[in-house]
Every structure is written in C-alpha cells, then in structure tokens.
PDB file of C-alpha atoms and ligand atoms in Angstrom:
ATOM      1  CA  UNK U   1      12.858   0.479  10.129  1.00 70.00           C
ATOM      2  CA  UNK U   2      16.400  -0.338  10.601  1.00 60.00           C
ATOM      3  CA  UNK U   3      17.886  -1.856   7.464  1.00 58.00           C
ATOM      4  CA  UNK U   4      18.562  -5.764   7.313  1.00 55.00           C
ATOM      5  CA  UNK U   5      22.026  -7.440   6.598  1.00 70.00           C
ATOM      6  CA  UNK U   6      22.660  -6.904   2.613  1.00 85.00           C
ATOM      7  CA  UNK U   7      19.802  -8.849   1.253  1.00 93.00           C
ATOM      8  CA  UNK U   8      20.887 -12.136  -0.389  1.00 95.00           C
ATOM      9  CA  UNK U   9      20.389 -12.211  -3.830  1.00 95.00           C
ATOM     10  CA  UNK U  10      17.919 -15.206  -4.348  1.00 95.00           C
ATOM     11  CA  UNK U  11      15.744 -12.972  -2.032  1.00 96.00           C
ATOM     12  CA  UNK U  12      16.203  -9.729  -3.730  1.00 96.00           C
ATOM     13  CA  UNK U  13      15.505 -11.836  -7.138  1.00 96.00           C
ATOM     14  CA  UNK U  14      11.939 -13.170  -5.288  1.00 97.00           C
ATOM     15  CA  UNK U  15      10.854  -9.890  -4.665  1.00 97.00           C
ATOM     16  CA  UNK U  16      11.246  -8.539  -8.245  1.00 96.00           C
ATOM     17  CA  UNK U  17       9.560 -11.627  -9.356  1.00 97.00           C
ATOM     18  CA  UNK U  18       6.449 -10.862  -6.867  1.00 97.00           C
ATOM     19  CA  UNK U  19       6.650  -7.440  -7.901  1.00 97.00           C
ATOM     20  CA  UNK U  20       6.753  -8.082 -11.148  1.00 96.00           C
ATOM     21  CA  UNK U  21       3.491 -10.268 -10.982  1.00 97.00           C
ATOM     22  CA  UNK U  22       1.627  -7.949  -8.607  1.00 97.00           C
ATOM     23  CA  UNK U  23       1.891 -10.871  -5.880  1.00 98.00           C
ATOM     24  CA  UNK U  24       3.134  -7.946  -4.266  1.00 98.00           C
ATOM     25  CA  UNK U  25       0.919  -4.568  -4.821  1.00 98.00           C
ATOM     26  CA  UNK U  26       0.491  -1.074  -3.402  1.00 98.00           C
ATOM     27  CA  UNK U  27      -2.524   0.769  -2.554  1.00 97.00           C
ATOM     28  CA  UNK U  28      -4.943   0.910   0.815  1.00 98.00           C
ATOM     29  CA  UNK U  29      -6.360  -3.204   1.736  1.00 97.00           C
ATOM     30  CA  UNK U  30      -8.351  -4.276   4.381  1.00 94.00           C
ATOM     31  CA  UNK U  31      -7.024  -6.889   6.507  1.00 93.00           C
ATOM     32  CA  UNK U  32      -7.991 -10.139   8.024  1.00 89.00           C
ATOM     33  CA  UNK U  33      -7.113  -8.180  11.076  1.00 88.00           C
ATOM     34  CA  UNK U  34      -9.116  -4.814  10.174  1.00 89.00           C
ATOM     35  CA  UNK U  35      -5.991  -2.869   9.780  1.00 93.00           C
ATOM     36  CA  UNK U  36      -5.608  -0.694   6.843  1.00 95.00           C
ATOM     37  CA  UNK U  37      -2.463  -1.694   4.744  1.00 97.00           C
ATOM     38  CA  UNK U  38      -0.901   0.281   2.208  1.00 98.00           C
ATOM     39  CA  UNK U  39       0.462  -2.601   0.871  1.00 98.00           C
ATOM     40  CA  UNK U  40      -0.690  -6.592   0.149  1.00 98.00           C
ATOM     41  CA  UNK U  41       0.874  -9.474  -0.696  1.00 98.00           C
ATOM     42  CA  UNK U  42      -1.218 -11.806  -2.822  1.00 97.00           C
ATOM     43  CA  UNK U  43      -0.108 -15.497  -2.617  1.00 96.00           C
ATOM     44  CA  UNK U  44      -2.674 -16.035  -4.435  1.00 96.00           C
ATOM     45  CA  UNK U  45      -0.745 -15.190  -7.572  1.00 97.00           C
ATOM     46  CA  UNK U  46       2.147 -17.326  -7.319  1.00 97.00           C
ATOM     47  CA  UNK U  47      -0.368 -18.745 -10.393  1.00 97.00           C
ATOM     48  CA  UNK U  48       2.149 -19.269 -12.902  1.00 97.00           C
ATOM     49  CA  UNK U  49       4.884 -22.402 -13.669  1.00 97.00           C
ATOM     50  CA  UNK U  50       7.541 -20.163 -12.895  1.00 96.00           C
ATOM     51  CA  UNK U  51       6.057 -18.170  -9.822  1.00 97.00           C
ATOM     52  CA  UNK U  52       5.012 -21.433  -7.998  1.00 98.00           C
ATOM     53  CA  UNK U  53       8.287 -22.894  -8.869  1.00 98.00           C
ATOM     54  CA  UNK U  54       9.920 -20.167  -7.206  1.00 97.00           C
ATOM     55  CA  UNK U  55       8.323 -19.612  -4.035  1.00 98.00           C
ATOM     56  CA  UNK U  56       7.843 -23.566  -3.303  1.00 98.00           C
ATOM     57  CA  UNK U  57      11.750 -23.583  -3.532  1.00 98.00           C
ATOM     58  CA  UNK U  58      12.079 -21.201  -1.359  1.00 98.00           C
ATOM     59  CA  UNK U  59       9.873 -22.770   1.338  1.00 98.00           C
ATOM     60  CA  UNK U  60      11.783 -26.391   0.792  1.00 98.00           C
ATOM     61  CA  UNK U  61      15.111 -24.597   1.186  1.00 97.00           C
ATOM     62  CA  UNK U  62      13.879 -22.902   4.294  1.00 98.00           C
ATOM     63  CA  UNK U  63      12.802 -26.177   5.382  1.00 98.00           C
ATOM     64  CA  UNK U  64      15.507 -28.260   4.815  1.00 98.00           C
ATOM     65  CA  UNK U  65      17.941 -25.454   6.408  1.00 98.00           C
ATOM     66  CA  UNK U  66      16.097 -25.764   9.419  1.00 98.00           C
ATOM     67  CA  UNK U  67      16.252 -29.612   9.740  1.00 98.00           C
ATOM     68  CA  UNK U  68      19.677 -29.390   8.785  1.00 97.00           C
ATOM     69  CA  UNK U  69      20.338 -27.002  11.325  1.00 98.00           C
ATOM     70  CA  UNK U  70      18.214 -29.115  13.780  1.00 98.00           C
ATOM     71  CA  UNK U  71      19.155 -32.427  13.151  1.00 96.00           C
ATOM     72  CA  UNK U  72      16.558 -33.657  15.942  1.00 97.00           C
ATOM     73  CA  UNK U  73      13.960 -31.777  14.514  1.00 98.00           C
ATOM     74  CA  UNK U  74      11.023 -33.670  11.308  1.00 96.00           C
ATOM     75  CA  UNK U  75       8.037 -33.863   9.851  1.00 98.00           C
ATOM     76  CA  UNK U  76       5.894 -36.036   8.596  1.00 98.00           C
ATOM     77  CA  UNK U  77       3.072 -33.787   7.113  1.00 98.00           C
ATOM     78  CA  UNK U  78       2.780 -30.272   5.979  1.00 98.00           C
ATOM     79  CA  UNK U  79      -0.901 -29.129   6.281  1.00 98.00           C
ATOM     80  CA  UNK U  80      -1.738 -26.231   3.793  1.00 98.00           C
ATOM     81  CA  UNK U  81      -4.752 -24.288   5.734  1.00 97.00           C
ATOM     82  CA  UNK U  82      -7.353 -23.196   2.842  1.00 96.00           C
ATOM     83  CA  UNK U  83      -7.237 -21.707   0.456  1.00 95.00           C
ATOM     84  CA  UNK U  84      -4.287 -20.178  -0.145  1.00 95.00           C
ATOM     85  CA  UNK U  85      -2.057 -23.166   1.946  1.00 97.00           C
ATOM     86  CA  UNK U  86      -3.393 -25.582  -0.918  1.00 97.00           C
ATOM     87  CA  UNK U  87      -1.065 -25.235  -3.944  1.00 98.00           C
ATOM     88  CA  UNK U  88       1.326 -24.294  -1.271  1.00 98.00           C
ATOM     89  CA  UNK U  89       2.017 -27.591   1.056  1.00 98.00           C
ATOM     90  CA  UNK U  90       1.347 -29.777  -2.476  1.00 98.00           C
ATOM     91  CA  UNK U  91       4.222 -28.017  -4.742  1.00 98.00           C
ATOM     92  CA  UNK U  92       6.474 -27.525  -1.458  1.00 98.00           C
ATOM     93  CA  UNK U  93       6.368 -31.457  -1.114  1.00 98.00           C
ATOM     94  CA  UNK U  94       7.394 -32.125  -4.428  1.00 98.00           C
ATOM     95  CA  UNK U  95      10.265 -29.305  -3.980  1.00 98.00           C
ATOM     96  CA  UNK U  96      11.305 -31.303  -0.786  1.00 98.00           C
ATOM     97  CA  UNK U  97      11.846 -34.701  -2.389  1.00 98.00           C
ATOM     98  CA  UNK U  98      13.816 -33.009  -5.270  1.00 97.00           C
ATOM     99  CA  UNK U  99      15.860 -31.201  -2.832  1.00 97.00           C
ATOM    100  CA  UNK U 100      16.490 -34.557  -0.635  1.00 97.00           C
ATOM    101  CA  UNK U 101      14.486 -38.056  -1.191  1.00 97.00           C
ATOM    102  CA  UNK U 102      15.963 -39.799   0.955  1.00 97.00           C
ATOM    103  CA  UNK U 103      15.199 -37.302   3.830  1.00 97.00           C
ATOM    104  CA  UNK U 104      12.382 -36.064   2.500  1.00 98.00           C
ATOM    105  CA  UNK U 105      10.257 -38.366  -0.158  1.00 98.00           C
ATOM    106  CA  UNK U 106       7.575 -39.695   2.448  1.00 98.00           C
ATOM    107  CA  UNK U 107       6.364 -36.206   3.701  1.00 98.00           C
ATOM    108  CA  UNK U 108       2.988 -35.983   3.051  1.00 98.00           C
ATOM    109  CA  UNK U 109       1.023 -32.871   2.718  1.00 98.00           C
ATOM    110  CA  UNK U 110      -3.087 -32.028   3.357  1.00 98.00           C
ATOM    111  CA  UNK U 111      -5.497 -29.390   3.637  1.00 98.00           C
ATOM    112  CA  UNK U 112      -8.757 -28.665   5.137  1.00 97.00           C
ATOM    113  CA  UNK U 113     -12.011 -27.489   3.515  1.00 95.00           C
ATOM    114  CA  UNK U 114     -13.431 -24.418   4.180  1.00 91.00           C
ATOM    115  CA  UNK U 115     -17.033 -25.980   3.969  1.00 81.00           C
ATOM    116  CA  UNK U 116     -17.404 -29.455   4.872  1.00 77.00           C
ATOM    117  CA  UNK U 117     -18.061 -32.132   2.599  1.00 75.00           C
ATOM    118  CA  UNK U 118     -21.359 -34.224   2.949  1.00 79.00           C
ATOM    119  CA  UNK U 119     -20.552 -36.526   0.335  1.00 81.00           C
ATOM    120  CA  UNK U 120     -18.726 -38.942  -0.956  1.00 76.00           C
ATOM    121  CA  UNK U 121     -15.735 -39.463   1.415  1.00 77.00           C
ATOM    122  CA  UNK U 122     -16.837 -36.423   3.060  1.00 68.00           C
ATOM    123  CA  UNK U 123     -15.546 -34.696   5.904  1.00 77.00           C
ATOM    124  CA  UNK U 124     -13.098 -31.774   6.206  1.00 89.00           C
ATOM    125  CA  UNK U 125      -9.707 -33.191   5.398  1.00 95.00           C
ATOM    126  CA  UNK U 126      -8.023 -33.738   2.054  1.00 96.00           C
ATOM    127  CA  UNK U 127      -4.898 -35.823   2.158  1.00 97.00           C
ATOM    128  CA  UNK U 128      -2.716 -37.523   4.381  1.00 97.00           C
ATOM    129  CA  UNK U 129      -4.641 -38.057   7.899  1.00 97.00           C
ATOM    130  CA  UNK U 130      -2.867 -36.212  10.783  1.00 98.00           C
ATOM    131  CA  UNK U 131      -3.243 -38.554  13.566  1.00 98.00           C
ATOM    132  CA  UNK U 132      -0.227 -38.991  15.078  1.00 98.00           C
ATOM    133  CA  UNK U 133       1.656 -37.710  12.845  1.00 98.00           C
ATOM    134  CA  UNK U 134       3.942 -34.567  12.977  1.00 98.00           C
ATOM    135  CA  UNK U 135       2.768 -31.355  11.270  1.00 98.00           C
ATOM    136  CA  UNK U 136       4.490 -27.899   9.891  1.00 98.00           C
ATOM    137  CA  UNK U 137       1.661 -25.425   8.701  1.00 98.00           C
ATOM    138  CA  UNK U 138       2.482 -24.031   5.388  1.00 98.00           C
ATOM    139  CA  UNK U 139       0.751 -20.530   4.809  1.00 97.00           C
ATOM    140  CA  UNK U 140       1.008 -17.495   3.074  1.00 97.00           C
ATOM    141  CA  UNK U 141       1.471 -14.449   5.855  1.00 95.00           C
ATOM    142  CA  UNK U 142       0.800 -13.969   8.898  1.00 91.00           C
ATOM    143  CA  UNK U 143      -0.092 -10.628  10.018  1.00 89.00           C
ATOM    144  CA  UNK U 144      -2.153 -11.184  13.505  1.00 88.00           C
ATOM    145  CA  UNK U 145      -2.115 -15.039  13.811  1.00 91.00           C
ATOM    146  CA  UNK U 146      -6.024 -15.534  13.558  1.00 90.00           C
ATOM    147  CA  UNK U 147      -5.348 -17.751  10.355  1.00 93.00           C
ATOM    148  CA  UNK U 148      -2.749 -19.768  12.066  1.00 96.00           C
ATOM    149  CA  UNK U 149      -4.517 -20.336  15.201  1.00 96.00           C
ATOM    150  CA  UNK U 150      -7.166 -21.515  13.868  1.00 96.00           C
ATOM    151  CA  UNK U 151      -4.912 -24.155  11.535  1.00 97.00           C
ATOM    152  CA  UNK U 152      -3.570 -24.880  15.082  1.00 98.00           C
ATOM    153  CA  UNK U 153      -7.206 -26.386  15.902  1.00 97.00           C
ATOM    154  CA  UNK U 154      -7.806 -28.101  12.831  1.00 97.00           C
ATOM    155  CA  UNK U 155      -4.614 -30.157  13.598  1.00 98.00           C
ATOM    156  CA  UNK U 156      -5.584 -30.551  17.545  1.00 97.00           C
ATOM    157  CA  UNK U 157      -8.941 -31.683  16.235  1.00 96.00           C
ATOM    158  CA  UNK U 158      -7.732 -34.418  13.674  1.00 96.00           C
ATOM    159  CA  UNK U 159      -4.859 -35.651  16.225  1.00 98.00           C
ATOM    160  CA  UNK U 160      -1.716 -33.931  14.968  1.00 98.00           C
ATOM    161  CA  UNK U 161       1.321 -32.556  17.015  1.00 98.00           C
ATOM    162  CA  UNK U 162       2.113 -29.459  15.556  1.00 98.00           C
ATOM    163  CA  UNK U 163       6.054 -28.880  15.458  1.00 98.00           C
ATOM    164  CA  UNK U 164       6.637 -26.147  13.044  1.00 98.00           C
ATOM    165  CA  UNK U 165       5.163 -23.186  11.214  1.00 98.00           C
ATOM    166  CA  UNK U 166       6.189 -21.432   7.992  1.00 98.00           C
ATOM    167  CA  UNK U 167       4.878 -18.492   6.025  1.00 98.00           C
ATOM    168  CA  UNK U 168       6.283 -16.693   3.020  1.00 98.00           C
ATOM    169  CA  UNK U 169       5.861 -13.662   4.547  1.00 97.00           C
ATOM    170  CA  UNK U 170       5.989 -12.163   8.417  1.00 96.00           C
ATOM    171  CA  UNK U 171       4.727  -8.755   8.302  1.00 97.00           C
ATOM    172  CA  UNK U 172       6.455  -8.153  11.369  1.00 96.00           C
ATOM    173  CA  UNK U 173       3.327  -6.690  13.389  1.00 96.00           C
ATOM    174  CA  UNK U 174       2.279  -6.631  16.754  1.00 95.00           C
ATOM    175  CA  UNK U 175      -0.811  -9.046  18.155  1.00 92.00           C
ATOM    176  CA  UNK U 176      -4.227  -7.586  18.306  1.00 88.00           C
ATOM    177  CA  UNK U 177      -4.868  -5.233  21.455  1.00 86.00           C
ATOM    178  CA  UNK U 178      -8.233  -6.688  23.227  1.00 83.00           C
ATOM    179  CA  UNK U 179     -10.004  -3.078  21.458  1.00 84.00           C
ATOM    180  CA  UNK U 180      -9.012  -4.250  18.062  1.00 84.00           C
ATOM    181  CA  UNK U 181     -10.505  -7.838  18.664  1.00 79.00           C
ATOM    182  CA  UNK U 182     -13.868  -6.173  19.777  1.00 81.00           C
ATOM    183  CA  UNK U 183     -13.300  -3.921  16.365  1.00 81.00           C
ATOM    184  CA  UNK U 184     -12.210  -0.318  18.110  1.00 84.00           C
ATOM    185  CA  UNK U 185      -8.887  -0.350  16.516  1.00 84.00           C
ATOM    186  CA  UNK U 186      -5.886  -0.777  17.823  1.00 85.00           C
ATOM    187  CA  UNK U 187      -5.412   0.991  21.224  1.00 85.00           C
ATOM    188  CA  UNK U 188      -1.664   2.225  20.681  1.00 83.00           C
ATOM    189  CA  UNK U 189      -0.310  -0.058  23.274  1.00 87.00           C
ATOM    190  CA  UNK U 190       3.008  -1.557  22.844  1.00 87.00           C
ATOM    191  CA  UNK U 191       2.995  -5.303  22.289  1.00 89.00           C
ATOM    192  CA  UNK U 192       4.981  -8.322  21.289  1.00 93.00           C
ATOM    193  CA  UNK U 193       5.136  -9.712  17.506  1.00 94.00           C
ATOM    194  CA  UNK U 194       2.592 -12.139  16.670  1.00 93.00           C
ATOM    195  CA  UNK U 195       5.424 -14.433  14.999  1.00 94.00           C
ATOM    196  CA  UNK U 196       6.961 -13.891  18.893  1.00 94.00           C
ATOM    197  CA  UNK U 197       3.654 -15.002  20.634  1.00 94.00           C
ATOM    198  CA  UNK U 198       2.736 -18.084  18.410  1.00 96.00           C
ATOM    199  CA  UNK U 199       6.806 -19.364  19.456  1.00 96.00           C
ATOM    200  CA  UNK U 200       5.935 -18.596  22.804  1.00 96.00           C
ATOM    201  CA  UNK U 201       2.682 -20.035  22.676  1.00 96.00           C
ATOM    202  CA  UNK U 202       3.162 -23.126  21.069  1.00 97.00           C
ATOM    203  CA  UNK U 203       6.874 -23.987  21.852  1.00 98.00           C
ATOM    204  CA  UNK U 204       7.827 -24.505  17.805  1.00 98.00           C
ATOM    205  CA  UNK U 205       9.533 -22.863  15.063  1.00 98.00           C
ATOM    206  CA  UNK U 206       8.194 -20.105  12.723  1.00 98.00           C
ATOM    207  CA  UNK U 207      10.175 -19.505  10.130  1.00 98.00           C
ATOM    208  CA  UNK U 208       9.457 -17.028   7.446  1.00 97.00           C
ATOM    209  CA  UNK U 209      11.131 -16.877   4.107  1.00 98.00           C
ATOM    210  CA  UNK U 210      10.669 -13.288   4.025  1.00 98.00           C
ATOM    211  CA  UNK U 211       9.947 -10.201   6.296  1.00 97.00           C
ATOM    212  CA  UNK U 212       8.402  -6.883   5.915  1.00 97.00           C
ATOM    213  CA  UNK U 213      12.223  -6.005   6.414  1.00 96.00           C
ATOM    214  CA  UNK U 214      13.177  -7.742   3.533  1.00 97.00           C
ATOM    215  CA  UNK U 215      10.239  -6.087   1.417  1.00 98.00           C
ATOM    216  CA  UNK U 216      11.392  -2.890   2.928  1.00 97.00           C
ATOM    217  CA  UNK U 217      15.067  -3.383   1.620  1.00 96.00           C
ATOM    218  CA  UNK U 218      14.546  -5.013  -1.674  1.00 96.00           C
ATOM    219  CA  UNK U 219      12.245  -2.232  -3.121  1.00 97.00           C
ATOM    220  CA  UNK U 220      15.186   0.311  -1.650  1.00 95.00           C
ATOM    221  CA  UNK U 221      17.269  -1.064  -3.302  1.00 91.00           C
ATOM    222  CA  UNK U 222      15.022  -1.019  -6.919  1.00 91.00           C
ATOM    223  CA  UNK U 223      14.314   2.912  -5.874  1.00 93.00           C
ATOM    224  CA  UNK U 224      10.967   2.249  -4.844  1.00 95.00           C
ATOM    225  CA  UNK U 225      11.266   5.076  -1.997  1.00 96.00           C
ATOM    226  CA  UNK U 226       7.350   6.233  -2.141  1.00 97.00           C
ATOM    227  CA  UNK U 227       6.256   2.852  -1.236  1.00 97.00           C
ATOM    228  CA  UNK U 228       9.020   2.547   1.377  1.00 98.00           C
ATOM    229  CA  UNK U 229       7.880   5.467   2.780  1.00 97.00           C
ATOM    230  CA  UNK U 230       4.192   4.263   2.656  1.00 98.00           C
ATOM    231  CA  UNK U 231       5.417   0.824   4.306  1.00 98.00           C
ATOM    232  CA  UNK U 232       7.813   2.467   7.504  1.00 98.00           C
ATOM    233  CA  UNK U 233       4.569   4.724   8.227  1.00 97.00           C
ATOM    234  CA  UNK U 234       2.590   1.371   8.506  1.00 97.00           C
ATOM    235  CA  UNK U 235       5.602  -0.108  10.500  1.00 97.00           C
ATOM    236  CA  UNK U 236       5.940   2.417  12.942  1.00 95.00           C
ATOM    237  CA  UNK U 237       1.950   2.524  13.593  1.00 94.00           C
ATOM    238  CA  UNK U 238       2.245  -1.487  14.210  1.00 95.00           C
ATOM    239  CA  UNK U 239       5.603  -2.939  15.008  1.00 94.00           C
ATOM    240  CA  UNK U 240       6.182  -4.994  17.509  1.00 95.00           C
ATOM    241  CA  UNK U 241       8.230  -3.774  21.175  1.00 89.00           C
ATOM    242  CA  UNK U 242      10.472  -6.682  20.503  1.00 64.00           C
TER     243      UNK U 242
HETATM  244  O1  LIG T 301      -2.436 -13.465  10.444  1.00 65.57           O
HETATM  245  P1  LIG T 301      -3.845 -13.077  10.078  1.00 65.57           P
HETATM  246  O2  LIG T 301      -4.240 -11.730  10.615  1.00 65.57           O
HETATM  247  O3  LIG T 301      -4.844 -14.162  10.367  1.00 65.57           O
HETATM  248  O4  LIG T 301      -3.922 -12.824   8.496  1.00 65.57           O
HETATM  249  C1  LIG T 301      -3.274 -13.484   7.464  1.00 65.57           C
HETATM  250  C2  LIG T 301      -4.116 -14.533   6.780  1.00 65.57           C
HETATM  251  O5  LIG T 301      -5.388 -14.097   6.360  1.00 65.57           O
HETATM  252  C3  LIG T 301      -5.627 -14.484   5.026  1.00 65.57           C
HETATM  253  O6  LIG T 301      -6.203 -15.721   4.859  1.00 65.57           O
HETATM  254  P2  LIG T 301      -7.759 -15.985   4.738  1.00 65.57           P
HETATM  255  O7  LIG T 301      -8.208 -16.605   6.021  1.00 65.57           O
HETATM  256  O8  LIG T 301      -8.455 -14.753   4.316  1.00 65.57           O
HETATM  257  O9  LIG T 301      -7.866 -17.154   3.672  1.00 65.57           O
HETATM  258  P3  LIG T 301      -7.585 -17.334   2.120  1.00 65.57           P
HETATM  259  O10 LIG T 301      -6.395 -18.267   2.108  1.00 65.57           O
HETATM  260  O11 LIG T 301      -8.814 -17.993   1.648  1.00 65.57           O
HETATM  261  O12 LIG T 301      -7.279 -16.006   1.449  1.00 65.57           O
HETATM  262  C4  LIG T 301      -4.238 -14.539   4.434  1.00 65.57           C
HETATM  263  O13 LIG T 301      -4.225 -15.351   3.298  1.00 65.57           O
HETATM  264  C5  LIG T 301      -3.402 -15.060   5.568  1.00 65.57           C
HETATM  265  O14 LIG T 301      -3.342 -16.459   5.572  1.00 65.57           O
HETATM  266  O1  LIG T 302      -3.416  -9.795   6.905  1.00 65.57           O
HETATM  267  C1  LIG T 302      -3.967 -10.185   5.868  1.00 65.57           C
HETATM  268  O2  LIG T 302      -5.175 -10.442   5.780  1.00 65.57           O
HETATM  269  C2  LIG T 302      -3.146 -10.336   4.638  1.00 65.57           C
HETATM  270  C3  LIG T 302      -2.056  -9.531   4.407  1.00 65.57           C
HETATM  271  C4  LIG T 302      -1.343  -9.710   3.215  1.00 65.57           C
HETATM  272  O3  LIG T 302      -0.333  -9.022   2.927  1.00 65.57           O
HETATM  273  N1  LIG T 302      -1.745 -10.667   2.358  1.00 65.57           N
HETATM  274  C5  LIG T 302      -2.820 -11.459   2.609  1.00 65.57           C
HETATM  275  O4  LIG T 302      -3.171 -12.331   1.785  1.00 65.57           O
HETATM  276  N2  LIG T 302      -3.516 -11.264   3.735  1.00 65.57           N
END
C-alpha cells in the first residue's frame, strides 16, 4: 500500500494508545463479513477514562471539521447502532458541546436495541426520537457495510434523514462479491470500496478518523514491519479498484 502524507501526530499518538490497550490486536479474526483478518480493531476497548476520552475527541473534531468545512451541512442526532455505537454517540455528544455549545449543545444522540423491549417504555429506541430529525451514524469500522446498512433502516424505519456517517476506522476494503454474500468467498473480482458505495448510495458523507492506511503507517513508523507485512498481504487480497 502506498504510504499516506506524514501522519499527523495526534493520529500517530491514537494508534499507540490503541495499541497499547490491545483496541488494536494481531492474530487471524473472523469477520462480520467472513473474511479472515490478520488483524482487529476492538472498539470495544476504548473502556477506560482516558481511551474513551481520546477517541470521542477525535470523532467531535472530525465532526466539527466537517461542518466547518461545510457550513450548510448539521445534525441534529447522532445514532450509535448497538452495541459498540452506544458509549460512542453518548461521549461524542458531550465532546461536541465542549468543543462548541453554541453550535453544538442541542445534538442529541440514541441507539437501538438489539432485542426489543416488551416492557416498560418498550420498543427499540433509546434516546432522542429520530423523526424528522437529521442523523450522522456513529460506529466503530466498517469493513463491508452490512452494519451500516442496516443502521440505515433503523433510521428509515423511525423517520430520520440520514446525512452523514462516521467510523473510527475504514478498513479500506472492497464490497462483498455476490459469492461471498452466498458464503463462497470472495470471487477475486475487482470492486469499488464499501466507504465509496455507501457515498454513492446514499448521497452523504463518510468520514473516517482513521484508515487501514493510517494503521499501516503508524506501526511503520513504531517498527512494527511483521504486522505490516501481515496487513499489505490482507490489503492486496481485498482493496478496493478505486
Ligand atoms: O462493515 P461490516 O462488514 O458490517 O463490519 C463491521 C461491523 O461489524 C461489527 O459489529 P457487530 O454487528 O458485530 O456489532 P457489535 O457492535 O455488537 O460488535 C463491528 O463492530 C462493526 O460495526
Ligand atoms: O469487520 C468486522 O467485523 C470488524 C473488523 C474490525 O477490525 N473490528 C470489528 O469490531 N469488526
């Protein structure tokens, strides 16, 4: 993989901290998608004062470059798809209003359950309702999109216009041949990015705060050359013809 512009340091310093805390681990994982990775990033772990703070900075600053960038362009709600979007859209918030309250103190973040609820309030929903309203998925990564398309129907079903999407990490892979889908692996076909396909498809931003080029370059630049290796030999088998 061709090497990324020098990596900034606040990213460089993010991927030491998710190496650090195995959020960010080596070995052989199954996918969502069935593919075999040899390596994993586990949100999941961001489990700590100091991890959480770190990445839900990084999401708000992502964020808020955007909108600044794209002065026409808001939210109203950032829906956190279970289970990993949870903790997620509700310390991003909180990073938002620090960042800006004025811009940014009414955003209102929710989730869905994985099970639904039969009593009590019920239902599927925690949070702010998304009728109406404008909504940026928060998730962790997105590999072949299954996770986000399906937080794309949760937010058609409750009502929501979807207008942005942002994950902490884009592995930068191509979608899911129709073989891999019926589960005969992936046919060897070149194909678009899935980050490329859900712009196309939906018409909105996905923004990622980092990339499997970023991973790549960070652990280069800590000597990690075995697990680059390991990584490019993944990359090649799935990247994307764009
Ligand atoms: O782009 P994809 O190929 O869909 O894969 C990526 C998604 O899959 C996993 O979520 P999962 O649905 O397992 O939920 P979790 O948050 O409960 O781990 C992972 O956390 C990503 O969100
Ligand atoms: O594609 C996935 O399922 C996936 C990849 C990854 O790196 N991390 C994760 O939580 N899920």
């Amino acid at each position: 993989m061709a090497s990324p512009s020098p990596l900034p340091t606040w990213k460089s310093s993010l991927i030491s901290l998710a190496l650090s805390s195995q959020i960010l681990t080596f070995g052989s994982f199954t996918l969502k998608s069935h593919r075999i990775s040899p390596y994993f990033v586990n949100c999941g772990l961001f489990c700590r004062a100091k991890l959480i703070r770190a990445i839900s900075t990084a999401y708000a600053r992502e964020l808020h470059a955007y909108a600044t960038e794209n002065p026409t362009w808001t939210f109203d709600v950032l829906f956190g798809p279970a289970y990993k979007g949870i903790p997620l859209c509700a310390t991003t918030a909180e990073k938002l209003a620090t960042l800006d309250e004025d811009k940014w103190g009414d955003v209102a973040y929710s989730f869905n359950r994985k099970e639904v609820k039969d009593h009590g309030e019920g239902g599927l929903m925690v949070g702010e309702s998304l009728k109406g309203k404008r909504v940026v998925i928060i998730d962790d990564v997105m590999t072949a999109g299954t996770a986000i398309r399906e937080a794309i129907e949760i937010i058609k079903s409750q009502g929501g216009e979807l207008v942005g999407i942002i994950v902490a990490v884009d592995r930068q892979e191509k979608i899911p041949s129709a073989s891999e889908r019926a589960g005969r692996g992936d046919d060897g076909t070149a194909r678009g990015s899935t980050i490329g396909e859900v712009r196309r498809e939906f018409g909105v931003p996905v923004l990622a705060v980092l990339t499997l080029g970023d991973l790549i370059e960070g652990l280069r630049g800590q000597g990690r050359g075995e697990e680059v290796g390991r990584m490019e030999e993944y990359y090649e088998k799935y990247k994307p013809t764009e």
